[in-house]
PDB file of C-alpha atoms and ligand atoms in Angstrom:
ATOM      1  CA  UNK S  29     101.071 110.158  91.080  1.00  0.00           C
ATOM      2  CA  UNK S  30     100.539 111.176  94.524  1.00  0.00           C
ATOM      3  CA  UNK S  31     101.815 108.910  97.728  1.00  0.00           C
ATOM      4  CA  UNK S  32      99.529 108.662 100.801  1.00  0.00           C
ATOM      5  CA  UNK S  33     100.811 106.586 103.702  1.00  0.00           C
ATOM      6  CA  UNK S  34      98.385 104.143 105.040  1.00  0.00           C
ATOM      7  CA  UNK S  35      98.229 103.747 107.989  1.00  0.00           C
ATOM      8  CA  UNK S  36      97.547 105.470 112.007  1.00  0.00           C
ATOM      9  CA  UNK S  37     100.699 105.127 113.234  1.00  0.00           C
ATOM     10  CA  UNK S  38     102.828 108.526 114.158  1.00  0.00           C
ATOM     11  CA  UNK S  39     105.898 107.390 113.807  1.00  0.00           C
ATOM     12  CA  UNK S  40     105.587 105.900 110.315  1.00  0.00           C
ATOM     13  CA  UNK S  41     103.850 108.751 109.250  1.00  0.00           C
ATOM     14  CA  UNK S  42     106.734 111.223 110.261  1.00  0.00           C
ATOM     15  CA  UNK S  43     109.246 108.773 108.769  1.00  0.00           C
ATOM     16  CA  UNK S  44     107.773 109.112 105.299  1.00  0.00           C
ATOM     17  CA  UNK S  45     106.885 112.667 105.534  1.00  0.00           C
ATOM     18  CA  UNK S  46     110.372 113.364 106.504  1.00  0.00           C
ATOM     19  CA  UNK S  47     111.523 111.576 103.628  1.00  0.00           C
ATOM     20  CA  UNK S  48     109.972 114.144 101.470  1.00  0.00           C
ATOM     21  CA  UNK S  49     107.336 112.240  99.351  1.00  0.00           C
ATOM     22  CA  UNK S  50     104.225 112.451 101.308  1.00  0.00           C
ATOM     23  CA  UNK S  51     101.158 113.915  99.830  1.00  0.00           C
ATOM     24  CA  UNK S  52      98.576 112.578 102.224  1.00  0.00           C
ATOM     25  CA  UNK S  53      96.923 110.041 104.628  1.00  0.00           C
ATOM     26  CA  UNK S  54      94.736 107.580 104.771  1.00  0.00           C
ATOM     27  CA  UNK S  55      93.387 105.800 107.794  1.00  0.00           C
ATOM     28  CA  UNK S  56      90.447 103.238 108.233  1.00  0.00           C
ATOM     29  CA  UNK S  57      89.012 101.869 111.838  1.00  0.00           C
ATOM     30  CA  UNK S  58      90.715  98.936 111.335  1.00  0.00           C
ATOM     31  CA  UNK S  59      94.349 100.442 111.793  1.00  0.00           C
ATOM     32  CA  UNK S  60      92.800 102.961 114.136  1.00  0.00           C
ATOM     33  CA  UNK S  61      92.443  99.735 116.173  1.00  0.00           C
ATOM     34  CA  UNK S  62      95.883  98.783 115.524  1.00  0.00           C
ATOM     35  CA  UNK S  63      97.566 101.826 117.326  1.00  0.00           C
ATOM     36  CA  UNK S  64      94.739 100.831 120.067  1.00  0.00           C
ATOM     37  CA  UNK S  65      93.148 104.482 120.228  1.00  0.00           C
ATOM     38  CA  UNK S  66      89.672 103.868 122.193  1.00  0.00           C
ATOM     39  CA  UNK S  67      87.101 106.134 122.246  1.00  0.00           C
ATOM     40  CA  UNK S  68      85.298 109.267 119.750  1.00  0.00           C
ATOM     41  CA  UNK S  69      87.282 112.272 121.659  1.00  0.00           C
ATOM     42  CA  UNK S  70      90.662 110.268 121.163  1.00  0.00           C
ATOM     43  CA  UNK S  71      90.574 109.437 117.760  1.00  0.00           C
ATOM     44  CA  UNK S  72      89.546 112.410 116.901  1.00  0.00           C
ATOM     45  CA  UNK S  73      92.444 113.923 118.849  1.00  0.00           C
ATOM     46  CA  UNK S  74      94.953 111.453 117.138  1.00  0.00           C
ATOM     47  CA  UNK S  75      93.438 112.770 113.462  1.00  0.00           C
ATOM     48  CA  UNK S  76      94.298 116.488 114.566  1.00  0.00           C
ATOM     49  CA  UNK S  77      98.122 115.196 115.454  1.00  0.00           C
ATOM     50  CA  UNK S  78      97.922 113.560 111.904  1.00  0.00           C
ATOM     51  CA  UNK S  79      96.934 116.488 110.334  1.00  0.00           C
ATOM     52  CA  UNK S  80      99.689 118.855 112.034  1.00  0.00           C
ATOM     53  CA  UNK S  81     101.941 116.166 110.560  1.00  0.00           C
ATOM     54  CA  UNK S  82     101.403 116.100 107.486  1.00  0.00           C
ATOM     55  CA  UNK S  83     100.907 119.098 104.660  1.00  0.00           C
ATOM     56  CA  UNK S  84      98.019 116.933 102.742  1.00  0.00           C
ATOM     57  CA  UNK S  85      94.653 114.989 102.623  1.00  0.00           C
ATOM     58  CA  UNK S  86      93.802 113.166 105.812  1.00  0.00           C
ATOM     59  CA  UNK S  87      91.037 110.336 105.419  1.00  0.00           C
ATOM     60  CA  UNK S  88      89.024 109.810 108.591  1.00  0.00           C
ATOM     61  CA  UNK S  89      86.378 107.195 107.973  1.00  0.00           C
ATOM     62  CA  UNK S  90      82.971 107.653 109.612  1.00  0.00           C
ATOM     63  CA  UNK S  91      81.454 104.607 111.763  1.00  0.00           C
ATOM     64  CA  UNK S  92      77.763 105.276 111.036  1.00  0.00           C
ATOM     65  CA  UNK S  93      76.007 103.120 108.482  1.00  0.00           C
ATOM     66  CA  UNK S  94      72.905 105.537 108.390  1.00  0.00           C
ATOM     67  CA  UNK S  95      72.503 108.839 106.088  1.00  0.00           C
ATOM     68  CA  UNK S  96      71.649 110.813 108.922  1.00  0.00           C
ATOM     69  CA  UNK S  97      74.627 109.300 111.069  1.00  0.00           C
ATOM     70  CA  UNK S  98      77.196 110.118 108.401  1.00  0.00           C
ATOM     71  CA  UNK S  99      76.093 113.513 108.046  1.00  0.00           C
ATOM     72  CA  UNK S 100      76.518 114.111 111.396  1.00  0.00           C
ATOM     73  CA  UNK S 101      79.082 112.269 111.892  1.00  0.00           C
ATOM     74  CA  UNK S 102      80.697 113.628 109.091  1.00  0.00           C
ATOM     75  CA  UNK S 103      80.259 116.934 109.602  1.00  0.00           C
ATOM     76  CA  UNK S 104      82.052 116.626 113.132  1.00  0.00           C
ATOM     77  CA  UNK S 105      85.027 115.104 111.504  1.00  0.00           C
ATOM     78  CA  UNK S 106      85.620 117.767 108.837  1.00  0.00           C
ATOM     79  CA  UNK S 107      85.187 120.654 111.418  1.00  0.00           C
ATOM     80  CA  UNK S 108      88.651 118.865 113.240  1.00  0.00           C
ATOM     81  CA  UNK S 109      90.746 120.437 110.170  1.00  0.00           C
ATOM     82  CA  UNK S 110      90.860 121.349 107.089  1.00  0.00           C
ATOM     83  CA  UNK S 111      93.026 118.356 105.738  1.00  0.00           C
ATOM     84  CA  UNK S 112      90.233 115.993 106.923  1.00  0.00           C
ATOM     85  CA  UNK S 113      88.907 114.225 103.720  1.00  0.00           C
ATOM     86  CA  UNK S 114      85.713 112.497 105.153  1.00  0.00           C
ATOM     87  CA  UNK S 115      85.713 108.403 104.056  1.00  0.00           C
ATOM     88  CA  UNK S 116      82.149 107.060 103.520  1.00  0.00           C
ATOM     89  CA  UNK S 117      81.715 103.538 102.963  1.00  0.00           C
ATOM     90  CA  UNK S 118      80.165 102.675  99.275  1.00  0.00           C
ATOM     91  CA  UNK S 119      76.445 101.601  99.898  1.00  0.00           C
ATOM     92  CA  UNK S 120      73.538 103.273  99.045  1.00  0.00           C
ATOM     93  CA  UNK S 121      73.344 105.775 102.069  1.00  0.00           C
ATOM     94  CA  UNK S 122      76.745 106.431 101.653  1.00  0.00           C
ATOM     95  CA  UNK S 123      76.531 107.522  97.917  1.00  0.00           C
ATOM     96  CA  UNK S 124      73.933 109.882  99.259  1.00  0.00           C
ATOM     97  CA  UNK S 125      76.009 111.451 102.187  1.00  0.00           C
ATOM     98  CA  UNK S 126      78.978 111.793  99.646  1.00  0.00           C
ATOM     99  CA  UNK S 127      76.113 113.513  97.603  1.00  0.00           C
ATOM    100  CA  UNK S 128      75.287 115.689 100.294  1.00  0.00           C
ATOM    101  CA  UNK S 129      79.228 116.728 101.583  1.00  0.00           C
ATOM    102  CA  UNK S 130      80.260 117.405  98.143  1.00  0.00           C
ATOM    103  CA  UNK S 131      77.005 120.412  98.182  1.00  0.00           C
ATOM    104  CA  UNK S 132      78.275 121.999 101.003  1.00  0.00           C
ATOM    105  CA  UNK S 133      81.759 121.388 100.009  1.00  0.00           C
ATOM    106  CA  UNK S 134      83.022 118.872 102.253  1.00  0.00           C
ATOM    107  CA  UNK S 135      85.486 116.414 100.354  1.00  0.00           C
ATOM    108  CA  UNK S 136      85.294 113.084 100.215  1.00  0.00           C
ATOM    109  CA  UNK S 137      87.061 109.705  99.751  1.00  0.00           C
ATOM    110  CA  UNK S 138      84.246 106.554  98.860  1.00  0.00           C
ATOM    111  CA  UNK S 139      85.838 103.709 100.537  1.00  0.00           C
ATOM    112  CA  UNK S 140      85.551  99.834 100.086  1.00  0.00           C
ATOM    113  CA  UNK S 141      85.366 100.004  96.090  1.00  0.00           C
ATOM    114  CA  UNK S 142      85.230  96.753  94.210  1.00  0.00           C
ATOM    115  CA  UNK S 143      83.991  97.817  90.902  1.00  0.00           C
ATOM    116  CA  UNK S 144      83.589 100.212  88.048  1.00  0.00           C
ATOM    117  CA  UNK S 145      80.013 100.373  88.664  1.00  0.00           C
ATOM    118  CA  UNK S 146      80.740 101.550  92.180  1.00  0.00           C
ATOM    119  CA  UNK S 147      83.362 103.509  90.938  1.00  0.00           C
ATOM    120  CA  UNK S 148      80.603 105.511  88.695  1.00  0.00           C
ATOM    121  CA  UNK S 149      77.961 106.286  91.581  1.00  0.00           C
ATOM    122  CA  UNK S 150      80.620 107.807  94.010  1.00  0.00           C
ATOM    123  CA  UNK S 151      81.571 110.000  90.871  1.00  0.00           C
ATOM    124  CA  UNK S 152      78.496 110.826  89.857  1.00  0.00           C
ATOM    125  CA  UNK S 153      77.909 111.826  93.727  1.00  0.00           C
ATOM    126  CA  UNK S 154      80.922 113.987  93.458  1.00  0.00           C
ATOM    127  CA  UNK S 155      83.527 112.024  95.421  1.00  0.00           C
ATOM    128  CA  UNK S 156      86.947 113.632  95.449  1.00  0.00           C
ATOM    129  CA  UNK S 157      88.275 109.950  95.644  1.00  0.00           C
ATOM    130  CA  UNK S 158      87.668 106.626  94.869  1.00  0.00           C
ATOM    131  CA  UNK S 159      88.947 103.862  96.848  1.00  0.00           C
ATOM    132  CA  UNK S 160      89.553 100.607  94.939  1.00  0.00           C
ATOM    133  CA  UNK S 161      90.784  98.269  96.715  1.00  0.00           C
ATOM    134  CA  UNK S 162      93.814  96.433  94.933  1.00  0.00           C
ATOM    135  CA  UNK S 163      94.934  93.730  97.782  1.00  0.00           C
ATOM    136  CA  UNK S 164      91.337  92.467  99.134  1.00  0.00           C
ATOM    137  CA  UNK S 165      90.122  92.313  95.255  1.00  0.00           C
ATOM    138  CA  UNK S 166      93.790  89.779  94.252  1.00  0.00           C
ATOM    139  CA  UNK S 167      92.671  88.229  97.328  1.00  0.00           C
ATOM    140  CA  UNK S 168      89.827  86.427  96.151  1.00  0.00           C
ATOM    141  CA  UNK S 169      91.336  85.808  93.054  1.00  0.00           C
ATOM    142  CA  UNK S 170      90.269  89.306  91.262  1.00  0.00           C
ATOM    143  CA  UNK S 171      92.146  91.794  89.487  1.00  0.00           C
ATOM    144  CA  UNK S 172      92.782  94.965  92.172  1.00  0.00           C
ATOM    145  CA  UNK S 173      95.117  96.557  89.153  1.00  0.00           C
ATOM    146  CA  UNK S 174      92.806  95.983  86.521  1.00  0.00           C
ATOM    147  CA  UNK S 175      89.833  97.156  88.179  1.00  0.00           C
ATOM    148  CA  UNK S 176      91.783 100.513  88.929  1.00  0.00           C
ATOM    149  CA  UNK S 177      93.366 100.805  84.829  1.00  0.00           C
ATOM    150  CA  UNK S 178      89.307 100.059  84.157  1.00  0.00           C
ATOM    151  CA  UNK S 179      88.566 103.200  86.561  1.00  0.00           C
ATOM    152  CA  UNK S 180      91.030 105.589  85.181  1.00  0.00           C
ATOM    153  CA  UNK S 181      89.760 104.737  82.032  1.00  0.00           C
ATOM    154  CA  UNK S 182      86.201 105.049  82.526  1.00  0.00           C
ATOM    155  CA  UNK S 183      86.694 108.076  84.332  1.00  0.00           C
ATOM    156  CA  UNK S 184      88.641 110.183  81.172  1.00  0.00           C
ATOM    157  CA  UNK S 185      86.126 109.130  78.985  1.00  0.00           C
ATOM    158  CA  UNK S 186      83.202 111.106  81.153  1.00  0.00           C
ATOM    159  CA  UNK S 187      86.072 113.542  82.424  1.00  0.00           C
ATOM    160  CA  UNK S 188      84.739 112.881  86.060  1.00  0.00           C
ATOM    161  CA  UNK S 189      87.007 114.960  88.481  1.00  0.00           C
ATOM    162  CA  UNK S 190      87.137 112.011  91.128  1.00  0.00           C
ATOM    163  CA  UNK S 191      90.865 111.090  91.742  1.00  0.00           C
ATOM    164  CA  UNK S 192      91.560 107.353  91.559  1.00  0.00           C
ATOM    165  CA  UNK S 193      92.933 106.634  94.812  1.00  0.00           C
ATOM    166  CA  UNK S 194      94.762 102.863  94.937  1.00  0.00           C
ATOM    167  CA  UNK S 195      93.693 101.342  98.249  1.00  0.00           C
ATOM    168  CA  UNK S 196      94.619  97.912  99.871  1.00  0.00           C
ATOM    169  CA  UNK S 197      97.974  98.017  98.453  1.00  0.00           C
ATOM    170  CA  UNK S 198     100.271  95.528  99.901  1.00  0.00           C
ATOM    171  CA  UNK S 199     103.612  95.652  98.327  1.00  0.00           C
ATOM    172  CA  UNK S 200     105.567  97.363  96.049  1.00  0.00           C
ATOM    173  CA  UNK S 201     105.052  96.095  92.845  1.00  0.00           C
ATOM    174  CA  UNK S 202     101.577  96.943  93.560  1.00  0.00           C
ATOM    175  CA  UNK S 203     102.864 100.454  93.542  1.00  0.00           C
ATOM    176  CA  UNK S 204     104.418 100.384  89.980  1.00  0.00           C
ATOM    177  CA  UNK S 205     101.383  98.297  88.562  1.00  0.00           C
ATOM    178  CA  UNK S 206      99.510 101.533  89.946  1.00  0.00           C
ATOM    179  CA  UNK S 207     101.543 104.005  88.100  1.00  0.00           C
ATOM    180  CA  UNK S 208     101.247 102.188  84.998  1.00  0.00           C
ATOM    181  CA  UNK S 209      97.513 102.624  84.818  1.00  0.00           C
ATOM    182  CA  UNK S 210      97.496 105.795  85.922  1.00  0.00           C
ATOM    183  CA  UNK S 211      96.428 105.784  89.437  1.00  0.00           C
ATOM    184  CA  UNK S 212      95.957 109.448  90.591  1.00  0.00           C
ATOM    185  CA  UNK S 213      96.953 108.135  94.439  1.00  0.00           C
ATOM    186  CA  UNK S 214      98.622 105.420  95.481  1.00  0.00           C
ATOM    187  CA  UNK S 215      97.896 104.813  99.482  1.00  0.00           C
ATOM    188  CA  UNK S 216     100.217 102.373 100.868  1.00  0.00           C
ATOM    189  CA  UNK S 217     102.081 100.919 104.219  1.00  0.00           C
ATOM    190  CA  UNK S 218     105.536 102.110 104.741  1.00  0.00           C
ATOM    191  CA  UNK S 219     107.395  99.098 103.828  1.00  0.00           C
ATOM    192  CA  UNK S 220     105.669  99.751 100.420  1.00  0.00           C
ATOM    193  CA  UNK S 221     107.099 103.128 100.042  1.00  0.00           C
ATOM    194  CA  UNK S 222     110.620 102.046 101.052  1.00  0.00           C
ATOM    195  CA  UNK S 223     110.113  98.865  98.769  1.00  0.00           C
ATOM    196  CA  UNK S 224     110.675 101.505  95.965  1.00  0.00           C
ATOM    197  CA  UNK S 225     114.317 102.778  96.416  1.00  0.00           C
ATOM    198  CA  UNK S 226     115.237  99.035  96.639  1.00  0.00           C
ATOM    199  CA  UNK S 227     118.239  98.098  93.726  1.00  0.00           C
ATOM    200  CA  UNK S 228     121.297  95.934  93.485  1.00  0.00           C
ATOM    201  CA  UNK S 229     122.920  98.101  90.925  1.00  0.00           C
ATOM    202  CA  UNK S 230     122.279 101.021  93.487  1.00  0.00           C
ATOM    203  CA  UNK S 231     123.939  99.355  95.870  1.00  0.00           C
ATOM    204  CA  UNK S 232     126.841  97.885  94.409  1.00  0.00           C
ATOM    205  CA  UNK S 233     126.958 101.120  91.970  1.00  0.00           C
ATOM    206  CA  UNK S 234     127.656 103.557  94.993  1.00  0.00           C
ATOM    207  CA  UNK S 235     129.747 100.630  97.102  1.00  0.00           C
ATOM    208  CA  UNK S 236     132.589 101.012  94.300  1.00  0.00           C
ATOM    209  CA  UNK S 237     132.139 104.790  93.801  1.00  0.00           C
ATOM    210  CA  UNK S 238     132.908 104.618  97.249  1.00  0.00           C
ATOM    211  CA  UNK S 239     136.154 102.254  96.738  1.00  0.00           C
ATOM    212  CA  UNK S 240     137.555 104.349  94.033  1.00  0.00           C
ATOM    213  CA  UNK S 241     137.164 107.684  96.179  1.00  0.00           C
ATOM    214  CA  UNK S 242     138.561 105.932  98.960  1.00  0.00           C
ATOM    215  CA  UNK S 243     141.506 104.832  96.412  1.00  0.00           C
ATOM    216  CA  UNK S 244     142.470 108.274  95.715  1.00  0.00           C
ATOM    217  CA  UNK S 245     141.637 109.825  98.537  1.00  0.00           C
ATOM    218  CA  UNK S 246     142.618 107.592 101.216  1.00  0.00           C
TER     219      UNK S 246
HETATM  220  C1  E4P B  18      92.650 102.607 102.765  1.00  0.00           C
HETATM  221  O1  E4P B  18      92.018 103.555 102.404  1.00  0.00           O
HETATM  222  C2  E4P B  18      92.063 101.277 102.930  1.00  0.00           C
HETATM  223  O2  E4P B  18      91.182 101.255 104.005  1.00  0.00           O
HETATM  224  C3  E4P B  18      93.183 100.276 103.128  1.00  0.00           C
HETATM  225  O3  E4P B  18      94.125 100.464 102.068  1.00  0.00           O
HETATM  226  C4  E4P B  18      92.739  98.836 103.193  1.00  0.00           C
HETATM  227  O4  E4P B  18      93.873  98.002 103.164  1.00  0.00           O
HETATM  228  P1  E4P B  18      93.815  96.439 103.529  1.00  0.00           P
HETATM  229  O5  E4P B  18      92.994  95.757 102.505  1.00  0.00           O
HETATM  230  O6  E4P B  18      95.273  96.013 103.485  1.00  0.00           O
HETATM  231  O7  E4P B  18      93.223  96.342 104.904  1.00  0.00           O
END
C-alpha cells in the first residue's frame, strides 16, 4: 500500500519523507487555508516546493465548479510539474473534466467520494484515483472502511485501473482497517503515520536489550 501525507504543511511533509515511507501528497483548499497561503501565484508556488520535496504524486485540487473552469484551471496546475495529480471534485462536470485530462493524459485524483456509484463514474472517466472519504463518511454514522473494501472490490471485478486512494483518514487504526481491504493509497496526517510504529513490547523489548548490553558492557 502506498502512504501519502495529507496535508500543506512543509515541515510535516519533510519529516515523513525523511523518514523514508513517503510515496506522495495530497492537499485540498481546506489545509491550503491552514498554512494561510493567499492568493493563485502563491499556492501555486507552495505546490512547486511540494513537489521538489517529495519523489511522488502531488494532488492540487482545482477551485472551479465549471467544465470549462477545470479545464483551464486544470491544465495550469499540471503544467507546474510533473508530480501534479490534478483533484476534481465528483459532480457531474467534474466526471467530465476527469474525462477530458485522462485524453490528453493528465492524471487525476476524483475527490469528495461517498459511494461505489461515484466510485464507478470517476473510473469509467479514467481517474487515476479515487478519493473515498473514510473520516467524513464514520462521521455521520457511515462506514468510510466499508465503502473503500466495497471499492476495491468492485473495482477487480471490472479490472478498472483507478487506484483506491483512502481519504479523510483520521487515525491510525484507520490506516490498518485500510490495508486490510486493500486500499491501493492510504493519505493521512502525520500523527497517523507515526501512530504506526507505536508498541509497548517495542519499547520495553529494546529498554532491556539495552540493560543487558549495558550489563556487560558497562
Ligand atoms: C484528501 O484528499 C482529502 O481532502 C482529505 O483527506 C479530507 O480529510 P478530512 O475529512 O479530515 O478533512
Amino acid at each position: 500500500m502506498k502512504f501519502f501525507i495529507d496535508t500543506a504543511n512543509l515541515e510535516q511533509i519533510q519529516e515523513a519523507y525523511d523518514l523514508g515511507v513517503l510515496d506522495g501528497v495530497t492537499t485540498n483548499p481546506s489545509l491550503m487555508a491552514k498554512e494561510g497561503i493567499k492568493g493563485v501565484q502563491n499556492q501555486r508556488e507552495h505546490y512547486v516546493k511540494i513537489c521538489k520535496i517529495v519523489d511522488g504524486d502531488v494532488s492540487a485540487e482545482v477551485i472551479a465548479t465549471d467544465y470549462e473552469g477545470m479545464i483551464r484551471e486544470g491544465e495550469e496546475l499540471a503544467a507546474l510539474d510533473p508530480h501534479i495529480v490534478v483533484k476534481v471534485p465528483c459532480i457531474a462536470d467534474g466526471i467530465k473534466a476527469i474525462k477530458y485530462f485522462t485524453e490528453k493524459g493528465i492524471r487525476t485524483n476524483c475527490t469528495l467520494v461517498f459511494s461505489v456509484g461515484q466510485a464507478l463514474l470517476a473510473a469509467k472517466a479514467g481517474a487515476t484515483y479515487v478519493s473515498p472519504f473514510i473520516g467524513r463518511l464514520d462521521d455521520i454514522c457511515g462506514n468510510g472502511v466499508r465503502l473503500v473494501g466495497d471499492i476495491v472490490r468492485m473495482y477487480r471485478t471490472y479490472d478498472y485501473k483507478t487506484q483506491v486512494l483512502a481519504a479523510s483518514i483520521r487515525n491510525t487504526k484507520h490506516i490498518i482497517d485500510c490495508v486490510e481491504v486493500g486500499a491501493d493509497v492510504a493519505t493521512c496526517p502525520l500523527g497517523a503515520i507515526k501512530g504506526l510504529l507505536n508498541h509497548p513490547l517495542t519499547d520495553a523489548g529494546l529498554k532491556k536489550f539495552l540493560e543487558d548490553y549495558r550489563k556487560v558492557n558497562g
